[in-house]
XYZ file of N, CA, C and O in Angstrom:
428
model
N -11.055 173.099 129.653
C -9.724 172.592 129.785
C -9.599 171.834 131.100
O -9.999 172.385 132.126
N -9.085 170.633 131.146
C -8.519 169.837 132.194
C -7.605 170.290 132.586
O -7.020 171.331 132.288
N -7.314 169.164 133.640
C -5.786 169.417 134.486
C -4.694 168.874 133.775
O -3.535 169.243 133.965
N -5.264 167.400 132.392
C -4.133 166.748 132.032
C -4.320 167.091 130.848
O -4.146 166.197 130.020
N -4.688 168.323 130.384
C -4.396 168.708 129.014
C -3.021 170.664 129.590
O -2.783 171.722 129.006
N -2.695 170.208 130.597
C -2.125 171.536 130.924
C -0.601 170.868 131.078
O -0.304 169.722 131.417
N 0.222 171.938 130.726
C 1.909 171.501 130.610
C 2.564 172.626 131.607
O 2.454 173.850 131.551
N 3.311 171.773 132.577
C 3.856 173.175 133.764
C 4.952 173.638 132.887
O 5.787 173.089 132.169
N 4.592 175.047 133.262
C 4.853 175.788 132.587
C 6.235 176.511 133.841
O 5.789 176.671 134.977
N 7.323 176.792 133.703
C 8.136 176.818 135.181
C 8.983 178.464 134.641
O 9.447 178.853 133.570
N 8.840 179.140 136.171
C 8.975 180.565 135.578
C 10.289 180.541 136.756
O 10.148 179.768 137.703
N 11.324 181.236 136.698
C 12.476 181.538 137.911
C 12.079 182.297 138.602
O 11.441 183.223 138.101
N 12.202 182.271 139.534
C 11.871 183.526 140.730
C 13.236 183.531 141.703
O 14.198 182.775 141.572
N 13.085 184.478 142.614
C 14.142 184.142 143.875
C 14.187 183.325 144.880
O 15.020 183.090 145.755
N 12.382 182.634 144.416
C 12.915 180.620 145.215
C 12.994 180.073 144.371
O 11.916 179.503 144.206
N 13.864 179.765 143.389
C 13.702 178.454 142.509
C 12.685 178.488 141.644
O 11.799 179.342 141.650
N 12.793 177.457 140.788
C 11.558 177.166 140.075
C 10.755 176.828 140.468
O 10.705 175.949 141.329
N 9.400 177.677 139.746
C 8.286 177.168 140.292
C 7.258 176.509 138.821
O 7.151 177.127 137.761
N 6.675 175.311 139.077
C 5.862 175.232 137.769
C 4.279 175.805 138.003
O 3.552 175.722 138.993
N 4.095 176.309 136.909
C 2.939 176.902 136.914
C 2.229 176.086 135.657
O 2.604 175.679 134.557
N 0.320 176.061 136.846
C 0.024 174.952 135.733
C -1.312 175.600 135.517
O -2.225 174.839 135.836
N -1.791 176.999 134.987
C -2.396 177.428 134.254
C -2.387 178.040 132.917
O -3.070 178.994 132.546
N -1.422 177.288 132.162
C -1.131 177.403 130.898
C -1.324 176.172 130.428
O -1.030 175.296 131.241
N -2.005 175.531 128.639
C -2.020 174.623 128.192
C -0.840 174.704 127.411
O -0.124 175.701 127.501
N -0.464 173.453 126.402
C 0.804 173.416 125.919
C 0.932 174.369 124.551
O 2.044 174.738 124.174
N 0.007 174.651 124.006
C -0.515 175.552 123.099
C 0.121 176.989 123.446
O 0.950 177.655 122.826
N -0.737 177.302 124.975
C -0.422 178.248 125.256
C 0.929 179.074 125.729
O 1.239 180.257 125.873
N 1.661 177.576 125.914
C 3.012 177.921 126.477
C 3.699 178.042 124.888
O 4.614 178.848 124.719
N 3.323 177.397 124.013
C 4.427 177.420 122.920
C 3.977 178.991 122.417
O 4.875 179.647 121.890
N 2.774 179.559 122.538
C 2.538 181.027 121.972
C 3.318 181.785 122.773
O 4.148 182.551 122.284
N 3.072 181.612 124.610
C 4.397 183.076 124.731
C 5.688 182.932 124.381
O 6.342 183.974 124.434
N 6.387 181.734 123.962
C 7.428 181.783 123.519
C 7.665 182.315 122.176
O 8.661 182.970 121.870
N 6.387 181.900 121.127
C 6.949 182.726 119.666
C 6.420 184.058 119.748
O 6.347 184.778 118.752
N 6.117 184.351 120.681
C 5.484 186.110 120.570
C 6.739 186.859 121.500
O 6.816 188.076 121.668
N 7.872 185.657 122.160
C 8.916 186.535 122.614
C 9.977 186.504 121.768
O 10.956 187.249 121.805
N 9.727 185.508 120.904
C 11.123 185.269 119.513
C 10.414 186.075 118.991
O 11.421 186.525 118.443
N 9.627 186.714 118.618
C 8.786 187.753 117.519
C 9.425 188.744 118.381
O 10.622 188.531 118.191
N 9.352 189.452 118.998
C 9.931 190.667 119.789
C 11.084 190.558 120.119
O 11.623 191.663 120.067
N 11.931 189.579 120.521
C 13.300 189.756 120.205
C 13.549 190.011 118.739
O 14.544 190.735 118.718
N 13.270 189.852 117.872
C 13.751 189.737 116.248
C 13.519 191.272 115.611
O 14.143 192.058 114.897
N 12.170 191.206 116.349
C 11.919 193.048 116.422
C 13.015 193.899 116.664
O 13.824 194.535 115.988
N 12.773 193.699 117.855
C 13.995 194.588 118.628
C 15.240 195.119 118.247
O 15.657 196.265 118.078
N 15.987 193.391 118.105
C 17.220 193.773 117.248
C 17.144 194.181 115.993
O 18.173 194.753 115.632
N 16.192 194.092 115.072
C 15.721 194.903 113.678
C 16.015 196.630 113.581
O 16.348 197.491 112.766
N 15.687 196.484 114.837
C 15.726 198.253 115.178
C 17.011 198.592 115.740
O 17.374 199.759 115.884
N 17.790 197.464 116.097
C 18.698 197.899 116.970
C 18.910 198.113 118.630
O 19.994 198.007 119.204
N 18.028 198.335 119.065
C 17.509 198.424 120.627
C 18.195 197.278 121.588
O 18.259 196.074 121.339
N 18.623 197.867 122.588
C 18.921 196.820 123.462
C 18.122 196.243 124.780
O 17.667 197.295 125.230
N 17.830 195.559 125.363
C 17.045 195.153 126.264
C 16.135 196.317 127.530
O 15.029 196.554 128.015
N 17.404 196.686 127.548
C 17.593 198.152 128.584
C 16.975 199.016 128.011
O 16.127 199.655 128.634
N 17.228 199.264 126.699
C 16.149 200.353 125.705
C 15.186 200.554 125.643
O 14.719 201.693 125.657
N 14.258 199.052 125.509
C 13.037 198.352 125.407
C 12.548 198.698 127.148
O 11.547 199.334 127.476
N 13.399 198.182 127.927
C 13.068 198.513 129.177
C 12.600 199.599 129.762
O 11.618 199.508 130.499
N 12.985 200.350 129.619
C 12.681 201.890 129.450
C 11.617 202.313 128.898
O 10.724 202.928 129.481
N 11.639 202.026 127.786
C 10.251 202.472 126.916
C 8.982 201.723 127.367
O 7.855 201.985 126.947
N 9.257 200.838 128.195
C 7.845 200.193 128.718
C 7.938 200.046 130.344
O 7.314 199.173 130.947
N 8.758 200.966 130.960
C 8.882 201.011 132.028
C 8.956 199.719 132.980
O 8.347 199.479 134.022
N 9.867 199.002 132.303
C 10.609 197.818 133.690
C 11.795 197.762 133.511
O 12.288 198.753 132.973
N 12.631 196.726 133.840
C 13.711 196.338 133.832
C 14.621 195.805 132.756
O 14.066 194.768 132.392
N 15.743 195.965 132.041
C 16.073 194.925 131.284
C 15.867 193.431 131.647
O 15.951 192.728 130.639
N 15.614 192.711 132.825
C 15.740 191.675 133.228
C 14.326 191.094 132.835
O 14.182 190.010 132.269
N 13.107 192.098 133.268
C 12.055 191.677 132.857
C 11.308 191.767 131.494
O 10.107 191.575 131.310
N 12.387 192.143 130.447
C 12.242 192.294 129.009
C 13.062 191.005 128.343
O 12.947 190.561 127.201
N 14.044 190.486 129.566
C 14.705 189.054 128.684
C 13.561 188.023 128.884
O 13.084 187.114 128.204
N 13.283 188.654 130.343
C 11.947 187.719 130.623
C 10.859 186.859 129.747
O 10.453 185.724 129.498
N 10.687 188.307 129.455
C 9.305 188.013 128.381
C 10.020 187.326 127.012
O 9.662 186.234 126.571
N 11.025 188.096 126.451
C 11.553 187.352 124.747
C 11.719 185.847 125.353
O 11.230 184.888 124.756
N 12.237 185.740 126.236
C 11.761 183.959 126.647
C 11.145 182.768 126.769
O 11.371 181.583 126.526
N 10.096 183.608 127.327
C 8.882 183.272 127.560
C 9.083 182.792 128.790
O 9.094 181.566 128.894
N 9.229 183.371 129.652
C 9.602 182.782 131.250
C 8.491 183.567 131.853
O 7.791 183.103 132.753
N 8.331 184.760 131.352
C 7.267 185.671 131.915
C 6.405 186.140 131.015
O 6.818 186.537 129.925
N 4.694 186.168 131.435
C 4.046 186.648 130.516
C 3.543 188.189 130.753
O 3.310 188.523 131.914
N 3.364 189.160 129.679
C 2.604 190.311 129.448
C 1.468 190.660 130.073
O 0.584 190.292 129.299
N 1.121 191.000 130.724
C -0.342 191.983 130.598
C -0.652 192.471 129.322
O 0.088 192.354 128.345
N -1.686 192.986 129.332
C -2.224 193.722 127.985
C -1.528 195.375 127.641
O -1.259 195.927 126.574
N -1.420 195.752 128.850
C -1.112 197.290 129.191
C 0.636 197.020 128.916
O 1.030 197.854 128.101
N 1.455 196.344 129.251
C 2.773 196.084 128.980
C 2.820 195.365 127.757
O 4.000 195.081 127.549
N 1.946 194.855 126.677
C 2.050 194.440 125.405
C 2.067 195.701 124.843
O 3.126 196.164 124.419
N 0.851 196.424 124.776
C 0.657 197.655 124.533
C 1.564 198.406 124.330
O 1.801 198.766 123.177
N 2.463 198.930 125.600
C 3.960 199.574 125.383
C 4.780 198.722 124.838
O 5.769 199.429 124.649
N 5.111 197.387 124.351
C 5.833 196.930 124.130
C 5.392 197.344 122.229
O 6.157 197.750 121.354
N 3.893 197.033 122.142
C 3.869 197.276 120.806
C 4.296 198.526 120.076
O 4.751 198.605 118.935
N 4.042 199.581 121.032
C 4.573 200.604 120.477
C 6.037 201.184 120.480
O 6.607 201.886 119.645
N 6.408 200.739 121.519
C 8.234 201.058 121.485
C 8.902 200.341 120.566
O 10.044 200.724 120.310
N 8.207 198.777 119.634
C 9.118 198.229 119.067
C 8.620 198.959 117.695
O 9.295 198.777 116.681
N 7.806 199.534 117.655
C 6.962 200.557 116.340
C 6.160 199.341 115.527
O 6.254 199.494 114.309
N 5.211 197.889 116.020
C 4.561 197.735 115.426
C 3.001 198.285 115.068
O 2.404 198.796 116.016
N 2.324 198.221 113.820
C 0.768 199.168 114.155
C 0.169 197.867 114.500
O 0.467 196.677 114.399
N -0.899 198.663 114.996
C -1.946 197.810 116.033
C -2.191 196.694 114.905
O -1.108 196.117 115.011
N -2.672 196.203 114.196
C -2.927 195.533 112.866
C -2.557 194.448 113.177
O -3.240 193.465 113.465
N -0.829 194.628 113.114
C 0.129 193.120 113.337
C -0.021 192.241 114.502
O 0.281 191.048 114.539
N -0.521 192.953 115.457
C -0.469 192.041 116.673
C -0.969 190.197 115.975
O -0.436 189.088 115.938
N -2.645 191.000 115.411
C -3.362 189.853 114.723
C -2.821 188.941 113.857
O -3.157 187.760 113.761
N -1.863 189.589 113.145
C -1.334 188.927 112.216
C -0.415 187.712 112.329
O -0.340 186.669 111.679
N 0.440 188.327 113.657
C 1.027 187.030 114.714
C -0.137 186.222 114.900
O -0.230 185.056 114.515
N -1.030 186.873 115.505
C -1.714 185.061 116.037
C -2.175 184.455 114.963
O -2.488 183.265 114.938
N -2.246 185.226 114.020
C -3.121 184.268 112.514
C -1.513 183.281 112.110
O -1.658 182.085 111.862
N -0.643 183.650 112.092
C 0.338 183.515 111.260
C 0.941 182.198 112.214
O 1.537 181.337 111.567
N 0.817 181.971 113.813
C 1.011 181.067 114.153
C 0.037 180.142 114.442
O 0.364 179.155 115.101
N -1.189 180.284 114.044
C -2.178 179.678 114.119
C -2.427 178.908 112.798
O -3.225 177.973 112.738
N -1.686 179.361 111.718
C -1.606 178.983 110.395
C -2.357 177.398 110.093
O -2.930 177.070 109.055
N -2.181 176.652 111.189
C -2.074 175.341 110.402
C -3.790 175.344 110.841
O -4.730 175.154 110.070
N -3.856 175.643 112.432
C -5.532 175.408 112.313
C -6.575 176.307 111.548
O -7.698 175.858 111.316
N -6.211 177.575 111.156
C -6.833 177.845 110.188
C -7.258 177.361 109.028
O -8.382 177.588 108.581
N -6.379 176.655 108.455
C -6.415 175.603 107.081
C -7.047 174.865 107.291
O -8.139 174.808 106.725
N -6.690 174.031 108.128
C -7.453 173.004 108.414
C -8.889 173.008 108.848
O -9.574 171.990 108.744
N -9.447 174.339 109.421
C -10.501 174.608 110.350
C -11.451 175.278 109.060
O -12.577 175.720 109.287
């Protein structure tokens, strides 16, 4: 990967925005549907941000975070996230197949 195949990617902090340019554009459009996938979750169940927060030990703030895609996961905070929203391990895959859909076909 190049420098001009990468899209800044801009996260809020308590200075302002900052763009961050180790994400490709690919990659930025995946944490966003893997945070619309977990918001949709969430409210499925009912849960509120704060709920979710809890069950994976941060903040509500850093759970709007992520359904955003302003902030990305670790593996260890996917992990709790997968299990507090009650998906089985299985589905994770199934997201990336399912948004990967078109290059699969094609590939």
């Amino acid at each position: 990967m190049n420098d001009s195949t990468k899209r800044n990617f801009h996260i809020r902090g308590m200075r302002g925005t900052t763009a961050r340019k180790d994400y490709t554009p690919e990659e930025v459009d995946y944490i966003k549907f893997m945070g619309q996938k977990m918001k949709k979750r969430r409210r499925q169940l009912g849960l509120t941000q704060s709920n979710v927060g809890k069950m994976i030990f941060t903040t509500f703030q850093q759970v709007q975070k992520y359904e955003t895609g302003n902030n990305v996961m670790n593996i260890i905070k996917l992990e709790r996230m997968r299990q507090a929203l009650n998906i089985p391990s299985d589905r994770i895959g199934f997201l990336v197949n399912k948004y990967n859909r078109r290059e699969i076909k094609n590939g």
